[in-house]
Coordinates of C-alpha atoms in Angstrom, one line a residue:
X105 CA 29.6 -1.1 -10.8
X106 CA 30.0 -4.1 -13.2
X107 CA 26.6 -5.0 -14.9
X108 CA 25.4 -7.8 -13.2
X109 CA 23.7 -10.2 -16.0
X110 CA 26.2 -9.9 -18.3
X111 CA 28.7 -10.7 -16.2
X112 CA 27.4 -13.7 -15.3
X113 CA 26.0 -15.1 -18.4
X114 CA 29.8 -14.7 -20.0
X115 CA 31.0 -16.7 -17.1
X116 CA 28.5 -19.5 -17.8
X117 CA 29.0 -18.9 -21.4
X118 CA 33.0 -19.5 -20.4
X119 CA 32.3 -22.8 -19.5
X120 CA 32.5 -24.1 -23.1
X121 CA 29.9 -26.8 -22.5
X122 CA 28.5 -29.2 -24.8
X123 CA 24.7 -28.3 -24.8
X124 CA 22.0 -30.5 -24.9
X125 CA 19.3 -28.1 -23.1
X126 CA 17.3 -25.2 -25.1
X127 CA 17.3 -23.4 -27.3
X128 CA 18.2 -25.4 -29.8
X129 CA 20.6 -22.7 -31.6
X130 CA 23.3 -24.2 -28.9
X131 CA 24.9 -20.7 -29.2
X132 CA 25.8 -21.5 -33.0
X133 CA 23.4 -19.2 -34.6
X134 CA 25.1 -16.6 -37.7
X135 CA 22.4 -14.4 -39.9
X136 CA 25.0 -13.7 -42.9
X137 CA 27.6 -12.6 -40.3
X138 CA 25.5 -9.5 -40.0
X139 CA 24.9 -7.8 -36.4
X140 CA 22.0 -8.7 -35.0
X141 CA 21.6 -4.9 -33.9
X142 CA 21.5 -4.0 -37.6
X143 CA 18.1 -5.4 -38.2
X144 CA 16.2 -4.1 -35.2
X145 CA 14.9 -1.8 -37.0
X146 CA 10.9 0.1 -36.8
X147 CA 7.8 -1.2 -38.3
X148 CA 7.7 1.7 -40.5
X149 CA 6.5 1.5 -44.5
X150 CA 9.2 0.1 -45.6
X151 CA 9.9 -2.8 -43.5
X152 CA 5.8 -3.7 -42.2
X153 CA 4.7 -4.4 -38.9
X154 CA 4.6 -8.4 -37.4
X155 CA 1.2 -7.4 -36.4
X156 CA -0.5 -6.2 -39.2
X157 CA 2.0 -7.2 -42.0
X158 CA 1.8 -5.9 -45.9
X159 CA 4.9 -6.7 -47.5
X160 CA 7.6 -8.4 -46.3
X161 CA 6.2 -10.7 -43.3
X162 CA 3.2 -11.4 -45.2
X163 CA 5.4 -12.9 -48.0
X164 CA 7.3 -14.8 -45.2
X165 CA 4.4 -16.1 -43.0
X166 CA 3.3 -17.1 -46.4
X167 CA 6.4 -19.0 -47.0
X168 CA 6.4 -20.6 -43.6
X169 CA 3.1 -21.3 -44.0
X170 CA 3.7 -23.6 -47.3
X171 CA 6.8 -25.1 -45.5
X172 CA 4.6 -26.1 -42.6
X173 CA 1.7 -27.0 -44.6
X174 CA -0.5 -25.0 -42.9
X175 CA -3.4 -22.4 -44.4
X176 CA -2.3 -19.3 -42.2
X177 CA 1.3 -19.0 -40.1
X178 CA 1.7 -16.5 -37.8
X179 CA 5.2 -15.0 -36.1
X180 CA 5.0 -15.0 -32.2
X181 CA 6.8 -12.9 -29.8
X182 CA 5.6 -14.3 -27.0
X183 CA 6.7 -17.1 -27.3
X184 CA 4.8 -20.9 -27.6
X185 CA 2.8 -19.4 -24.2
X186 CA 1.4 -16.8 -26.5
X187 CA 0.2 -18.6 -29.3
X188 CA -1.6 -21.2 -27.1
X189 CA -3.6 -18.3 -25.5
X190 CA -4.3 -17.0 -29.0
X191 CA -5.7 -20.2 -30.0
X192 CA -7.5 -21.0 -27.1
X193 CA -9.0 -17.6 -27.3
X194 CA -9.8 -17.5 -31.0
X195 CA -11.8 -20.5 -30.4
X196 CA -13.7 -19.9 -26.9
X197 CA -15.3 -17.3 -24.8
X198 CA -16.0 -16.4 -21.4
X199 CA -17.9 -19.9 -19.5
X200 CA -17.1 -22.5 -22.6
X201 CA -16.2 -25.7 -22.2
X202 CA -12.7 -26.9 -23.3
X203 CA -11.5 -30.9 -23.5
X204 CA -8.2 -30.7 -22.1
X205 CA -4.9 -33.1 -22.0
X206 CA -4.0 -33.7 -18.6
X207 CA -0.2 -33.2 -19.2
X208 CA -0.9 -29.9 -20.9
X209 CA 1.6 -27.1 -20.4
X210 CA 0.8 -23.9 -17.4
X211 CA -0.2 -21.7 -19.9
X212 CA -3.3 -23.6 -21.0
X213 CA -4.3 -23.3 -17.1
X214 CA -3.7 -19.7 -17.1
X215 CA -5.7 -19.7 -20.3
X216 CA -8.5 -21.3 -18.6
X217 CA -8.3 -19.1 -16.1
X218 CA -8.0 -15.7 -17.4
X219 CA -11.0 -16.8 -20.1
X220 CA -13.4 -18.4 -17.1
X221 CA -13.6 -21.5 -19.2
X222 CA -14.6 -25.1 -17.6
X223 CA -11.9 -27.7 -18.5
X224 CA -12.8 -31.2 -18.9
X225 CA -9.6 -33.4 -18.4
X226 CA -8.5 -36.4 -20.7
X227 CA -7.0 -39.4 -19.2
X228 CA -3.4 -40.4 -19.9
X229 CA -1.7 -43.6 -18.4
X230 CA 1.0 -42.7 -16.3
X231 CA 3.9 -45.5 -15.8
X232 CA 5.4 -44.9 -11.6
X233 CA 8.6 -46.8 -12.5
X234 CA 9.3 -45.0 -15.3
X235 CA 7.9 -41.5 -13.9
X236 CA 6.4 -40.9 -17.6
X237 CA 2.7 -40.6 -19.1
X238 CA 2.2 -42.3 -21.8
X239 CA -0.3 -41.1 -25.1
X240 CA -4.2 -39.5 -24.7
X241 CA -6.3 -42.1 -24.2
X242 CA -8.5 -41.9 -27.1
X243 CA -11.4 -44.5 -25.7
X244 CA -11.6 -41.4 -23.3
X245 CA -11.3 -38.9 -25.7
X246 CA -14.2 -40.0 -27.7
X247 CA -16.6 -40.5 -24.5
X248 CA -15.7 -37.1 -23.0
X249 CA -16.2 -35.5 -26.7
X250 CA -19.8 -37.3 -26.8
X251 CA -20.5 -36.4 -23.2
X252 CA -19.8 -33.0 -23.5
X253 CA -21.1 -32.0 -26.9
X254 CA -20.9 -28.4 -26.0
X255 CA -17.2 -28.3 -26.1
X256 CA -15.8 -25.6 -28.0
X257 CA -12.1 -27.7 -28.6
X258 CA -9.9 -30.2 -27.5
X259 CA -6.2 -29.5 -26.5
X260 CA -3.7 -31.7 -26.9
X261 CA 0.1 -31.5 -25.7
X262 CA 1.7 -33.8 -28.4
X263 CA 5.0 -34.3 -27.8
X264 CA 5.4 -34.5 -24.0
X265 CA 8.4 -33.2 -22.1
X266 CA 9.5 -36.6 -22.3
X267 CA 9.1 -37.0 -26.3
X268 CA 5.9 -38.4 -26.3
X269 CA 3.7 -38.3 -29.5
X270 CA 0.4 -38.8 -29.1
X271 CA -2.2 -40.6 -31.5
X272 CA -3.1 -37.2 -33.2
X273 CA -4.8 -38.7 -36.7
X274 CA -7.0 -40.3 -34.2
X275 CA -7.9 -37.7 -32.2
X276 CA -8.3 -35.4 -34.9
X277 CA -11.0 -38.0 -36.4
X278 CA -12.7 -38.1 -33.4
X279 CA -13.0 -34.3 -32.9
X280 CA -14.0 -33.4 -36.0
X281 CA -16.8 -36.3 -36.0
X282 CA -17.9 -34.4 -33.3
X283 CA -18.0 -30.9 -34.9
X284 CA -14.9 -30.0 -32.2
X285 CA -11.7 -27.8 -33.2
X286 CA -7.9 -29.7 -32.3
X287 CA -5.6 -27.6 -30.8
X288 CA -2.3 -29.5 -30.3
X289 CA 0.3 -27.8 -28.7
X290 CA 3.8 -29.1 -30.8
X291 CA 6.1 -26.4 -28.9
X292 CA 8.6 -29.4 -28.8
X293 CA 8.0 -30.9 -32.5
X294 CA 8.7 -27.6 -34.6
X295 CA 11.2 -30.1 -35.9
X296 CA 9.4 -32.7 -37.2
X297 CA 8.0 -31.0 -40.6
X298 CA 11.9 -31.2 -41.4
X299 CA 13.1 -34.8 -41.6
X300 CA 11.2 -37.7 -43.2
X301 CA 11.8 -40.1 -40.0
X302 CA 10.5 -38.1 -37.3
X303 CA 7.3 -38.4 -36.3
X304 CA 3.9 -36.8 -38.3
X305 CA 3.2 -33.7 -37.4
X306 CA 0.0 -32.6 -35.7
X307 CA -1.2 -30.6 -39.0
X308 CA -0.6 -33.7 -41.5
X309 CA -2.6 -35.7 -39.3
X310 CA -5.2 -32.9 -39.6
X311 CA -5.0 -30.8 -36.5
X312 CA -6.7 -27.0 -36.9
X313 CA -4.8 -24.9 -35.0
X314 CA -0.7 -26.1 -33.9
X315 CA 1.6 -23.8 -31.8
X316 CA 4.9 -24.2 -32.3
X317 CA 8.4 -22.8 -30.3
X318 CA 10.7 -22.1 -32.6
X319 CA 13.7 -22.0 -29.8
X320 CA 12.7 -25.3 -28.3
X321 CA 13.9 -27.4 -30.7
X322 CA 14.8 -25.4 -33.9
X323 CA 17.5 -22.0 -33.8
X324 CA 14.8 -19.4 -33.0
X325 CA 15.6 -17.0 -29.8
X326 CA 14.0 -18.1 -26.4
X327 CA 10.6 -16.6 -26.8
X328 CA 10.1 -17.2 -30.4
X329 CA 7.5 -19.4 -32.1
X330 CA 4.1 -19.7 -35.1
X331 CA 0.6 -20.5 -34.6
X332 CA -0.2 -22.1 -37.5
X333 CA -3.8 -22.1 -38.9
X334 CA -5.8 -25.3 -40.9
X335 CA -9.5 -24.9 -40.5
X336 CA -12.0 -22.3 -42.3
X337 CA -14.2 -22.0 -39.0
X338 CA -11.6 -19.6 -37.8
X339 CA -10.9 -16.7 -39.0
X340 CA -7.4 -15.1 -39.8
X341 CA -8.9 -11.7 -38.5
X342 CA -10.1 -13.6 -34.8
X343 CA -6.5 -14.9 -35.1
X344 CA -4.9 -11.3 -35.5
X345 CA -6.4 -9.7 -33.2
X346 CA -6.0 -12.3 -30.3
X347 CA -2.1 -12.0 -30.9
X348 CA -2.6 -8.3 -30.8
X349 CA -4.4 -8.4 -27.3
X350 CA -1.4 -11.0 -26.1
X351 CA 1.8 -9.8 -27.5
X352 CA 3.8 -6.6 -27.4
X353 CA 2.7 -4.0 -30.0
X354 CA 6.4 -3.6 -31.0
X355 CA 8.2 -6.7 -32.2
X356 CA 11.5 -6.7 -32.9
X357 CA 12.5 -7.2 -36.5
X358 CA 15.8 -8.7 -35.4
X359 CA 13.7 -11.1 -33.6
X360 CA 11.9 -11.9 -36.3
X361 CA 14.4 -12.3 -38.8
X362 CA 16.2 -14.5 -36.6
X363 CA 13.0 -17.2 -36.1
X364 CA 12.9 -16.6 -40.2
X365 CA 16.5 -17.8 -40.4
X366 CA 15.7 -20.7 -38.0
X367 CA 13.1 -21.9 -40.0
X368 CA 14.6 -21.7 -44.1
X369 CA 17.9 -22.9 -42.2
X370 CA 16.0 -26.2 -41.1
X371 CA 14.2 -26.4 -44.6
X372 CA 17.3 -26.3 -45.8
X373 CA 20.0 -28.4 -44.0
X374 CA 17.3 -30.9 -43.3
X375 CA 20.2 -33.7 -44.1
X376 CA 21.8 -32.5 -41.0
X377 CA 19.7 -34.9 -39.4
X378 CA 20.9 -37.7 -41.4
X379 CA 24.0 -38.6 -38.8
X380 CA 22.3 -37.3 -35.8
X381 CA 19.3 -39.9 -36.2
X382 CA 22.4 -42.5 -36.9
X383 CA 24.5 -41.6 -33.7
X384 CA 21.2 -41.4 -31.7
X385 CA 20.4 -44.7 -32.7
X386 CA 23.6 -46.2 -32.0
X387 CA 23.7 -44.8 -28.9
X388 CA 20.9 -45.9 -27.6
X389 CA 21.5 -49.4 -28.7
X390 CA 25.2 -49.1 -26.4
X391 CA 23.3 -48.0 -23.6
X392 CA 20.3 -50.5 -23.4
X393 CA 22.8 -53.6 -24.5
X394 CA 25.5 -52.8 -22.6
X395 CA 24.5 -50.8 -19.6
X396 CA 22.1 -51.1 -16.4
X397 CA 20.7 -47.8 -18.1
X398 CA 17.8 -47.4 -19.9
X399 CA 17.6 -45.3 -23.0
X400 CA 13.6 -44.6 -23.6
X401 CA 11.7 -45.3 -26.6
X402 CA 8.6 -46.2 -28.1
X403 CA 9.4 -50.0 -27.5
X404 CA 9.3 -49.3 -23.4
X405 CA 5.6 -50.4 -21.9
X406 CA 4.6 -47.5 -20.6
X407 CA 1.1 -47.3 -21.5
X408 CA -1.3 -47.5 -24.3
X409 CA -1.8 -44.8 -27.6
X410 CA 1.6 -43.9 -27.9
X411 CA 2.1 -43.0 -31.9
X412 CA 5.9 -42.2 -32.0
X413 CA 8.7 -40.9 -29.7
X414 CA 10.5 -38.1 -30.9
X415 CA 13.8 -40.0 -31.2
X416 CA 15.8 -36.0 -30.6
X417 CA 14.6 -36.4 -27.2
X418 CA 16.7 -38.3 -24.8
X419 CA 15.5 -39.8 -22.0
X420 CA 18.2 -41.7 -20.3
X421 CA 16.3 -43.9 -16.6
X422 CA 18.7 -44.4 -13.8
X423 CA 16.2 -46.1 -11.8
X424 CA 18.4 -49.5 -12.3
X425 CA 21.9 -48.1 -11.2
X426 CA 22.8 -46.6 -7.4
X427 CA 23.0 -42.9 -8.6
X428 CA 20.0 -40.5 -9.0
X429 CA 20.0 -39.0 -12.5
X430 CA 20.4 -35.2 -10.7
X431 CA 23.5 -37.0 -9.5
X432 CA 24.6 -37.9 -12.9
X433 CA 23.9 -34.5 -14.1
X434 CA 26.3 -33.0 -11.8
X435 CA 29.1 -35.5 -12.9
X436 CA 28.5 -35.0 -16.6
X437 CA 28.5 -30.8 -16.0
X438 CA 31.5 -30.5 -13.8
X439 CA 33.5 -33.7 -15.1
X440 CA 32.8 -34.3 -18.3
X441 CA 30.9 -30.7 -19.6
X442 CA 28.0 -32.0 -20.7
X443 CA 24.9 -30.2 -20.1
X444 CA 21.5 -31.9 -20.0
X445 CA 18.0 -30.3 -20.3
X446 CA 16.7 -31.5 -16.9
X447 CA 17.3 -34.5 -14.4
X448 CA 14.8 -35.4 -11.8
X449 CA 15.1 -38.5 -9.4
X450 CA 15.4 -41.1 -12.0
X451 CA 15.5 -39.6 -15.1
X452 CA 18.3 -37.5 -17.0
X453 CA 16.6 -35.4 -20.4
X454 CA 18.6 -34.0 -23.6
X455 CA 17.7 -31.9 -26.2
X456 CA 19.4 -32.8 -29.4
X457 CA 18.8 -30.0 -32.4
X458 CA 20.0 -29.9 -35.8
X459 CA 23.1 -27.5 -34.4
X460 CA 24.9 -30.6 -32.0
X461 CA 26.9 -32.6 -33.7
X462 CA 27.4 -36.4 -34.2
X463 CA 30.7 -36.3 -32.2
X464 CA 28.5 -34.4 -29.2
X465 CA 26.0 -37.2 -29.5
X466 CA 29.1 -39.8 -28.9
X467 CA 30.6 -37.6 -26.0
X468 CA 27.3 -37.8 -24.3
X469 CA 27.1 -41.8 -24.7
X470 CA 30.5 -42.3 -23.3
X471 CA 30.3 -40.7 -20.3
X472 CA 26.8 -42.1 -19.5
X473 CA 28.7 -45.4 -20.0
X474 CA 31.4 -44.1 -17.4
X475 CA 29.2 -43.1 -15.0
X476 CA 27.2 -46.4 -15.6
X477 CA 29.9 -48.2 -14.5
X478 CA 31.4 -46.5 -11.4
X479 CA 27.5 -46.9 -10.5
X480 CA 26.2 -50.7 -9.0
X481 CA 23.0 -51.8 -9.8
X482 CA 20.4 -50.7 -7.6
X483 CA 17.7 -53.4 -8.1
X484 CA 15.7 -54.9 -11.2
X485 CA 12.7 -53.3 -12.2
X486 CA 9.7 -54.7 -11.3
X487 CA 6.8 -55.3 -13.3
X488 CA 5.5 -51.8 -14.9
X489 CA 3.0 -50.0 -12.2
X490 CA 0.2 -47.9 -14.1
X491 CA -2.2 -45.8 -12.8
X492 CA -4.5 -43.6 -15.2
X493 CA -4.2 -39.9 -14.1
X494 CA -6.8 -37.1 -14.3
X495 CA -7.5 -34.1 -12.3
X496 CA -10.6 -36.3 -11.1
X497 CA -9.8 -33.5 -7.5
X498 CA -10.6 -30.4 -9.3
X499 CA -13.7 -28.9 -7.1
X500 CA -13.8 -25.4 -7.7
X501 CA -13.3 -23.9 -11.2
X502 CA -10.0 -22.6 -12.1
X503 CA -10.7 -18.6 -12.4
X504 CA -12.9 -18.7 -9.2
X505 CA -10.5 -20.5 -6.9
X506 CA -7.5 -17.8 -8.7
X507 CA -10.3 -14.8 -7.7
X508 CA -10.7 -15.7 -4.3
X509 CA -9.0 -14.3 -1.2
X510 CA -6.5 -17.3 0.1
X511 CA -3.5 -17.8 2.7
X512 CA -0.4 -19.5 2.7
X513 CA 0.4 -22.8 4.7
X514 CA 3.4 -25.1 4.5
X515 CA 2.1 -28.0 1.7
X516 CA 2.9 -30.6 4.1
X517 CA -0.1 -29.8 6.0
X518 CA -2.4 -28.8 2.8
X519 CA -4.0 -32.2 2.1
X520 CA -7.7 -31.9 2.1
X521 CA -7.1 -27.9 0.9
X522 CA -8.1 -26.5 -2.4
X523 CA -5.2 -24.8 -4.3
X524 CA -5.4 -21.3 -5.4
X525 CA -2.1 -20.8 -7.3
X526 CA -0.8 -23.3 -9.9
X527 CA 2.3 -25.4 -8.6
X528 CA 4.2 -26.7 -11.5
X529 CA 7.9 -28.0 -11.6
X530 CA 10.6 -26.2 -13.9
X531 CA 11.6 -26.4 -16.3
X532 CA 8.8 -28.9 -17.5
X533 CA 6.1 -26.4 -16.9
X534 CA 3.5 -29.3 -16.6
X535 CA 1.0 -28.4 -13.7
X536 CA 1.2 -30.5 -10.5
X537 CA -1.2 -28.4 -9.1
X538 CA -4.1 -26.1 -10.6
X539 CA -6.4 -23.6 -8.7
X540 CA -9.3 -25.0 -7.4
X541 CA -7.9 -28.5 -7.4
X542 CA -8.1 -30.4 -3.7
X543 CA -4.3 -31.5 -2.8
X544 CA -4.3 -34.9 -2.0
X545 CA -1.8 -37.0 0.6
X546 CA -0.1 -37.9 -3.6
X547 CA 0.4 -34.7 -4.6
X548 CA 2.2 -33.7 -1.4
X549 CA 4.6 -37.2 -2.1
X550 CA 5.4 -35.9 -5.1
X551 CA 6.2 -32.4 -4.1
X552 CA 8.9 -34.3 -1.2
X553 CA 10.3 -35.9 -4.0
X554 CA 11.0 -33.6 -6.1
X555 CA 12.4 -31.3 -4.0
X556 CA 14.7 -34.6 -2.5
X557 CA 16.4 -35.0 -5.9
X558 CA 16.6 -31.2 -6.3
X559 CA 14.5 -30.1 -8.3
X560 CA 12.4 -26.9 -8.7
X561 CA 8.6 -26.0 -8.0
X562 CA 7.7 -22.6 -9.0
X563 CA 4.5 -21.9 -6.6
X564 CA 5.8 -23.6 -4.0
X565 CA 7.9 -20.5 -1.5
X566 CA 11.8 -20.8 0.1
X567 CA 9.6 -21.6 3.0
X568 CA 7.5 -24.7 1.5
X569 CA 4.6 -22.5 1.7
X570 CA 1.7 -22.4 -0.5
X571 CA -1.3 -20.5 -1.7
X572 CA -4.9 -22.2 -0.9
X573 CA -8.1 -21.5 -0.7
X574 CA -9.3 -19.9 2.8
X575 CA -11.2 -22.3 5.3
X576 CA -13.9 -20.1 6.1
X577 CA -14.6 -20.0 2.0
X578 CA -18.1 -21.4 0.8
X579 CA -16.1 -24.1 -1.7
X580 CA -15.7 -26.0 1.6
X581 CA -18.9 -26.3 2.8

């Protein structure tokens, strides 16, 4: 019998294509040209635990923590999903209240759920044409914060899937005038402490607690990442042992060492990003001048409190052209080998890291042209349609509705239904339904069109069955 995954991740691997998904390593990672094998060793005396570190990881969560300019650092193994656990739950306990972004990632749901916490959700203005939220609304943010003085901490997702950056200096000042903690999950801005040019990052614009991946964007393994620490009212212990309750108790050191190397390799080729910023910038320039494409950026009205876009993110709209951008995707894997984060109906994602390569970047821009122009224009654009988004529908909280006995139905028939297991599309891992939210005649739209354009809801069965509350349950009444 052949073994099954390998076989098939060294036929993808065969391919040879130009990646511009995660992780950011791109498959170009070397520690020393030593074999990875060699350092996955035990956390005996000699070479400390990640858990309860003395010697070696100490000194390099110290390190990591002056690069980041943080007060504590902290290796994950679990990923960015663990460390946004660990923070929430460092900060609140059973039945507190938490201020929550409404574009926040499935693992602060679960969070909330597995904690019992009551989530109050911030506004963000979403933009239909463009199928992207813009920043928090901080007008909001500083009424809900005022409103619900019992909060224990605000989350913020900062940047978005789409790249972007929210006002965090803001937000920060309004939290802490309100005694509140900042939690910003930065899973997709690990980056930014490395390059002058990119946006600030959530802890110079004095966030307490920021959870980074460090495979996202940097040359850490998938699953690698840092909490990172900058407020006295929490403690490093509450922080240890949170991370001891949600990762494994044995780390690997080779895993370790690798998100080690990711980092001082970032610190130290930082002018890397020197002629990627240049070939971004060029690019985008051919695409919007000389194309019915539409190469995003901070400049595009999508809504209001945006602070930056996080100009490694690509996000290339198709909505102008008579091709869906899951349609260009196909083209630029088989034809071209070019391989893109994500596409969805209208828009196509990339992932640029400090290990692609100016002459990728210009790959990538020609063939968008190409396609661009075997493409006819669809229609123009009509004046931007907003509508502010907030799970205004959520009627039963979170851990109840995931407690309680449900059924499956087919989600075209679930309007007027309250959820009991999350939907969220992949690989964004933004919620598009939580437990104990009521689905609305929208959300079942949405769900058609994302699965038209052939894309993937994980929640949602090969059957288009879901999981909601039973009728007969008292949340109805």
């Amino acid at each position: 019998m052949k073994p099954p995954i390998y076989n098939g991740l060294m036929k993808y691997i065969s391919k040879h294509r130009i990646q511009f998904t995660s992780p950011g390593h791109k498959g170009r990672v070397r520690i020393k040209g030593e074999s990875l094998c060699r350092f996955d060793v035990s956390g005996l005396d000699e070479t400390d635990q990640v858990l309860n570190p003395k010697s070696i990881v100490l000194e390099s969560e110290k390190a990591v923590a002056n690069i980041f300019g943080a007060d504590k650092s902290f290796y994950l193994t679990g990923g960015a999903t663990c460390g946004i656990y660990a923070a929430i739950a460092s900060v609140c306990k059973v039945g507190d209240k938490i201020i929550v972004d409404s574009e926040c990632d499935k693992s602060v749901i679960n969070a909330i759920t597995h904690l019992a916490l009551i989530p109050i959700f911030i506004k963000r203005s979403y933009n239909k044409k463009y199928d992207i939220c813009g920043g928090i609304n901080t007008e909001e943010l500083e009424y809900l914060t005022e409103r619900h003085r019992d909060a224990k901490a605000v989350l913020i997702t900062s940047p978005t899937y789409y790249g972007v950056c929210a006002n965090i200096k803001k937000a920060s000042e309004i939290c802490h005038s309100k005694n509140m903690l900042l939690i910003v999950d930065e899973a997709l801005g690990a980056h930014f402490r490395f390059y002058e040019k990119f946006p600030q990052t959530a802890l110079e614009c004095g966030a307490d607690i920021v959870v980074h991946s460090l495979s996202k964007t940097l040359g850490g393994f998938t699953g690698s990442g840092l909490l990172h620490l900058s407020t006295s009212l929490v403690s490093e212990d509450e922080v240890r042992q949170q991370l001891a309750f949600y990762q494994g108790g044995s780390s690997s050191f080779a895993f370790i060492c690798a998100s080690e190397n990711a980092i001082f390799y970032a610190f130290k080729n930082s002018k890397k990003y020197v002629p990627l910023l240049k070939e971004l910038k060029r690019g985008k320039e051919i695409i919007n001048h000389n194309t019915d494409l539409l190469w995003f950026d901070a400049d595009f009205n999508i809504g209001s409190d945006i602070s930056e876009v996080d100009p490694t993110r690509i996000v290339i709209n198709f909505s102008k052209v008579d091709i869906s951008a899951g349609d260009a995707a196909t083209l630029l894997i088989n034809k071209y080998g070019i391989e893109p984060e994500t596409a969805d109906k209208d828009n196509l994602v990339f992932s640029v890291s400090l290990y692609n390569t100016p002459t990728e970047i210009r790959k990538l821009v020609n063939s968008c042209i190409s396609i661009a122009k075997i493409a006819s224009s669809r229609y123009s654009l009509e004046d931007e349609e907003f509508e502010t988004i907030r799970r205004k529908s959520v009627k039963v909280l979170p851990y109840k509705a995931f407690n309680c006995d449900g059924e499956k139905i087919n989600y075209e028939i679930s309007e007027g239904r309250l959820c009991r297991r999350m939907l969220y599309k992949y690989p964004h891992g933004t919620p598009l339904i939580i437990p104990g939210e009521k689905i609305t005649s929208d959300h079942i739209e949405k769900i058609r069109s994302i699965l038209k354009y052939g894309g993937s809801i994980s929640g949602l069965d090969d059957n288009g069955n879901i999981e909601v509350l039973g009728l007969g349950d008292s949340f109805y009444v």
